[in-house]
Amino acid sequence: MRPFQRAGEAVLQVHQIPVLRDNYVYLARDSDSGACAAVDPGVAGPVLAALDALGWRLTHILNTHHHADHVGGNIELKAATGCTIIGHGRDASRIPGIDRGVAEGDEVAIGAETARVIEIYGHTRGHIAYWFSQSQALFCGDTLFSLGCGRLFEGRPEEMWASLSKLRALPDDTRVFCAHEYTASNAAFALSIDGANPALIKRAAEVRDLRARGLPTVPSTIGTERLTNPFLRADDAGLKQAIGLPSASTVEVFAQIRRHKDVF
């Protein structure tokens, strides 16, 4: 479990809990009110243990999408705590125990901290992110990873590019709390197609060092991802040239990068 809080600021406290093989569950707590959300709890046990150790009380679950490794702990956590489960309204039938359906532009309050809901389709047809602008924290599930993006299980390349473009437009210092520890493998792929990128070379070295010390590579930041993540750079002329598609549209380039990653 790893804590994140900006010193000297009354902002969201975030605790990172590794679960399953490579998932992260996040506890996001407003320190003034004590309201606390679990983001994408794939299992309940480690979350309950963390809450007990921290002395925190769970009030909400924020689901980004319906996959079992993100919602598997919903019902047990709700039974144990009485928390309110929030997810995309269009995906309510696939989110266990959902109490409130939300959509693009809605706001979700965790105590005094408020998240804006951003629809980010592509990985699934009902995927959303929660952006806490005051705390510079983005919970983006399986759409944006550090140096990568999610597979297109239920969407088209143009949908995923549009979704990533929304996230890419957020402020540079926005912390990216994605749901998986995929960064090392993503870095290997990114270097294979964008190996002349100095920012990527530096980031890949940082990732190797962190993993060698048994530390997480998450959170990243939007600023870092904008410079290093090939899936956010599909409109970059140098990257287009590097993959042999100098005249292709941005969506065509993105789709080609995603196809390469799928078989990497």
Coordinates of C-alpha atoms in Angstrom, one line a residue:
M1 CA 0.0 0.0 0.0
R2 CA 1.4 3.4 -0.9
P3 CA 0.1 6.9 0.1
F4 CA 0.0 10.0 -2.1
Q5 CA -0.7 13.4 -0.7
R6 CA 0.6 16.8 -1.6
A7 CA 2.2 18.4 1.5
G8 CA 0.6 21.4 2.9
E9 CA -2.6 21.2 0.9
A10 CA -6.0 20.1 2.0
V11 CA -6.5 17.7 -0.9
L12 CA -7.5 14.1 -1.6
Q13 CA -5.5 11.5 0.2
V14 CA -4.8 8.6 -2.2
H15 CA -3.6 5.1 -1.0
Q16 CA -2.6 2.6 -3.6
I17 CA -3.3 -1.1 -3.0
P18 CA -1.8 -3.8 -5.2
V19 CA -4.2 -6.6 -5.8
L20 CA -4.6 -9.7 -8.0
R21 CA -1.6 -10.0 -10.4
D22 CA -1.0 -6.5 -11.5
N23 CA -4.1 -4.4 -10.6
Y24 CA -4.2 -1.3 -8.4
V25 CA -7.2 -0.3 -6.2
Y26 CA -7.1 3.2 -4.9
L27 CA -8.6 4.6 -1.7
A28 CA -9.3 8.3 -2.3
R29 CA -10.2 10.2 0.9
D30 CA -11.2 13.7 1.7
S31 CA -9.3 14.4 4.9
D32 CA -11.7 17.1 6.2
S33 CA -14.9 15.0 6.1
G34 CA -13.5 11.5 6.2
A35 CA -15.5 10.5 3.0
C36 CA -13.6 7.8 1.2
A37 CA -14.0 6.1 -2.1
A38 CA -12.5 2.8 -3.4
V39 CA -11.7 3.1 -7.1
D40 CA -12.2 -0.1 -9.1
P41 CA -12.1 -2.7 -6.2
G42 CA -11.5 -5.9 -8.1
V43 CA -11.5 -7.8 -4.7
A44 CA -12.7 -6.8 -1.3
G45 CA -10.3 -8.4 1.2
P46 CA -7.2 -6.2 0.7
V47 CA -9.5 -3.1 0.6
L48 CA -11.1 -4.0 3.9
A49 CA -7.7 -4.7 5.4
A50 CA -6.3 -1.3 4.2
L51 CA -9.4 0.5 5.6
D52 CA -8.9 -1.2 8.9
A53 CA -5.2 -0.4 9.1
L54 CA -5.8 3.3 8.2
G55 CA -8.8 3.7 10.3
W56 CA -10.8 5.0 7.3
R57 CA -14.5 4.4 6.6
L58 CA -15.6 3.6 3.1
T59 CA -18.4 5.7 1.8
H60 CA -18.2 5.2 -2.0
I61 CA -17.1 2.9 -4.8
L62 CA -16.1 4.6 -8.1
N63 CA -16.1 2.1 -11.0
T64 CA -14.5 3.1 -14.3
H65 CA -15.9 0.1 -16.2
H66 CA -17.5 -3.3 -15.8
H67 CA -14.7 -5.8 -16.1
A68 CA -14.5 -8.3 -13.2
D69 CA -11.0 -7.2 -12.0
H70 CA -12.5 -3.7 -11.4
V71 CA -15.9 -4.5 -9.9
G72 CA -15.4 -8.0 -8.3
G73 CA -15.3 -6.6 -4.8
N74 CA -18.4 -4.3 -5.1
I75 CA -21.0 -6.4 -3.4
E76 CA -18.8 -7.6 -0.5
L77 CA -17.7 -4.0 0.2
K78 CA -21.2 -2.7 0.0
A79 CA -22.4 -5.3 2.4
A80 CA -19.6 -4.6 4.9
T81 CA -19.8 -0.8 4.7
G82 CA -23.1 0.4 3.2
C83 CA -21.1 2.4 0.6
T84 CA -22.7 4.0 -2.5
I85 CA -21.6 2.5 -5.8
I86 CA -21.2 4.8 -8.7
G87 CA -20.6 3.9 -12.4
H88 CA -21.7 4.8 -15.9
G89 CA -25.4 4.8 -16.2
R90 CA -25.4 3.2 -19.6
D91 CA -23.5 0.2 -18.1
A92 CA -25.6 -0.2 -15.0
S93 CA -26.6 -3.7 -15.9
R94 CA -22.9 -4.8 -15.8
I95 CA -21.8 -3.0 -12.6
P96 CA -22.8 -5.0 -9.5
G97 CA -24.7 -3.1 -6.9
I98 CA -24.7 0.2 -8.7
D99 CA -26.6 2.9 -6.9
R100 CA -26.0 6.0 -9.1
G101 CA -25.4 6.1 -12.8
V102 CA -23.4 9.0 -14.1
A103 CA -22.4 10.4 -17.5
E104 CA -20.1 12.9 -19.2
G105 CA -19.9 16.2 -17.3
D106 CA -21.6 14.9 -14.1
E107 CA -19.9 15.6 -10.8
V108 CA -19.2 13.2 -8.0
A109 CA -18.5 14.6 -4.5
I110 CA -16.3 12.7 -2.1
G111 CA -16.7 15.1 0.9
A112 CA -15.4 18.5 -0.2
E113 CA -13.5 16.9 -3.1
T114 CA -15.4 16.8 -6.4
A115 CA -14.6 14.7 -9.5
R116 CA -15.8 15.5 -13.0
V117 CA -16.9 12.4 -15.0
I118 CA -15.3 12.0 -18.4
E119 CA -16.6 9.5 -20.9
I120 CA -13.6 7.6 -22.4
Y121 CA -15.0 4.9 -24.7
G122 CA -12.8 2.4 -26.6
H123 CA -11.7 -0.2 -24.1
T124 CA -15.4 -0.7 -23.3
R125 CA -18.5 1.0 -24.4
G126 CA -19.3 2.4 -20.9
H127 CA -15.8 3.4 -19.7
I128 CA -15.5 6.6 -17.6
A129 CA -12.8 8.5 -15.8
Y130 CA -13.0 10.6 -12.6
W131 CA -10.9 13.8 -12.6
F132 CA -10.4 15.6 -9.3
S133 CA -9.1 18.9 -10.6
Q134 CA -8.4 20.4 -7.1
S135 CA -6.2 17.4 -6.2
Q136 CA -4.7 17.0 -9.7
A137 CA -5.8 13.4 -9.7
L138 CA -7.2 11.3 -12.6
F139 CA -8.6 7.8 -12.1
C140 CA -8.7 6.5 -15.6
G141 CA -9.1 2.7 -15.3
D142 CA -7.9 0.8 -18.4
T143 CA -8.1 3.6 -21.0
L144 CA -4.8 5.4 -20.3
F145 CA -1.8 3.5 -18.8
S146 CA 1.6 4.8 -18.1
L147 CA 3.3 4.5 -21.6
G148 CA 0.3 2.7 -23.0
C149 CA -3.5 2.4 -23.4
G150 CA -6.1 -0.3 -23.1
R151 CA -7.1 -2.8 -25.7
L152 CA -10.1 -2.0 -27.9
F153 CA -12.5 -4.7 -26.7
E154 CA -15.8 -2.8 -27.3
G155 CA -14.8 0.2 -29.3
R156 CA -13.2 1.6 -32.5
P157 CA -9.8 3.3 -32.9
E158 CA -11.5 6.7 -33.5
E159 CA -13.3 6.4 -30.2
M160 CA -10.2 5.5 -28.3
W161 CA -8.2 8.3 -29.9
A162 CA -11.0 10.8 -29.0
S163 CA -10.9 9.5 -25.5
L164 CA -7.2 9.7 -25.1
S165 CA -7.3 13.2 -26.6
K166 CA -9.6 14.3 -23.8
L167 CA -7.2 13.0 -21.2
R168 CA -4.2 14.4 -23.0
A169 CA -5.7 17.9 -22.8
L170 CA -5.8 17.8 -19.0
P171 CA -3.2 19.9 -17.1
D172 CA 0.4 18.6 -17.2
D173 CA 0.6 18.1 -13.4
T174 CA -2.5 15.9 -13.3
R175 CA -1.5 12.6 -11.7
V176 CA -2.5 9.5 -13.7
F177 CA -3.7 6.8 -11.4
C178 CA -4.3 4.0 -13.8
A179 CA -5.5 0.5 -12.8
H180 CA -2.6 -1.7 -13.8
E181 CA 1.2 -2.0 -13.4
Y182 CA 2.0 -2.5 -17.1
T183 CA 4.6 0.2 -17.5
A184 CA 7.7 -2.0 -17.9
S185 CA 6.2 -3.9 -20.8
N186 CA 4.7 -0.7 -22.3
A187 CA 8.1 0.9 -22.1
A188 CA 9.7 -2.0 -24.1
F189 CA 7.1 -1.6 -26.8
A190 CA 7.3 2.2 -26.9
L191 CA 11.1 2.0 -27.4
S192 CA 10.6 -0.4 -30.3
I193 CA 8.7 2.3 -32.3
D194 CA 9.9 5.6 -30.8
G195 CA 13.4 4.7 -29.6
A196 CA 14.9 8.1 -30.6
N197 CA 12.6 10.0 -28.2
P198 CA 14.9 11.3 -25.4
A199 CA 12.0 11.8 -22.9
L200 CA 11.0 8.2 -23.5
I201 CA 14.5 6.9 -23.1
K202 CA 14.7 8.8 -19.7
R203 CA 11.3 7.5 -18.6
A204 CA 12.2 3.9 -19.5
A205 CA 15.3 4.1 -17.4
E206 CA 13.3 5.4 -14.5
V207 CA 10.8 2.6 -14.9
R208 CA 13.6 0.0 -14.9
D209 CA 15.0 1.4 -11.7
L210 CA 11.7 1.6 -9.9
R211 CA 10.8 -2.0 -10.8
A212 CA 14.3 -3.2 -9.8
R213 CA 13.6 -1.8 -6.4
G214 CA 10.1 -3.3 -6.2
L215 CA 8.4 0.1 -6.4
P216 CA 5.3 1.0 -8.5
T217 CA 5.7 3.1 -11.6
V218 CA 2.2 4.6 -11.1
P219 CA 1.2 7.4 -10.8
S220 CA 2.6 9.1 -13.8
T221 CA 1.5 12.6 -15.0
I222 CA -0.3 13.8 -18.0
G223 CA 2.8 15.9 -18.9
T224 CA 5.0 12.9 -18.8
E225 CA 2.6 10.8 -20.8
R226 CA 2.2 13.5 -23.5
L227 CA 5.9 13.4 -24.1
T228 CA 6.5 9.7 -23.9
N229 CA 3.4 7.6 -24.5
P230 CA 3.2 6.6 -28.2
F231 CA -0.6 6.3 -28.0
L232 CA -0.8 10.0 -27.2
R233 CA 1.7 10.9 -29.9
A234 CA -0.2 9.4 -32.9
D235 CA -0.3 12.9 -34.4
D236 CA 3.5 13.5 -34.1
A237 CA 5.2 13.8 -37.4
G238 CA 8.3 12.1 -36.2
L239 CA 6.5 9.1 -34.9
K240 CA 4.4 8.8 -38.1
Q241 CA 7.7 8.7 -40.0
A242 CA 9.2 6.1 -37.7
I243 CA 6.3 3.6 -38.2
G244 CA 6.3 4.2 -42.0
L245 CA 3.0 6.2 -42.2
P246 CA 4.1 9.8 -42.7
S247 CA 1.0 10.8 -44.7
A248 CA -1.6 8.8 -42.7
S249 CA -4.3 10.3 -40.6
T250 CA -3.9 10.4 -36.9
V251 CA -6.6 7.7 -36.3
E252 CA -4.9 5.4 -38.9
V253 CA -1.6 5.9 -37.1
F254 CA -3.1 5.2 -33.7
A255 CA -4.8 2.1 -35.0
Q256 CA -1.5 0.8 -36.5
I257 CA 0.3 1.4 -33.2
R258 CA -2.5 -0.4 -31.3
R259 CA -2.3 -3.4 -33.7
H260 CA 1.5 -3.5 -33.2
K261 CA 1.1 -3.5 -29.5
D262 CA -1.6 -6.3 -29.6
V263 CA 1.0 -8.7 -31.0
F264 CA 4.1 -7.4 -29.4

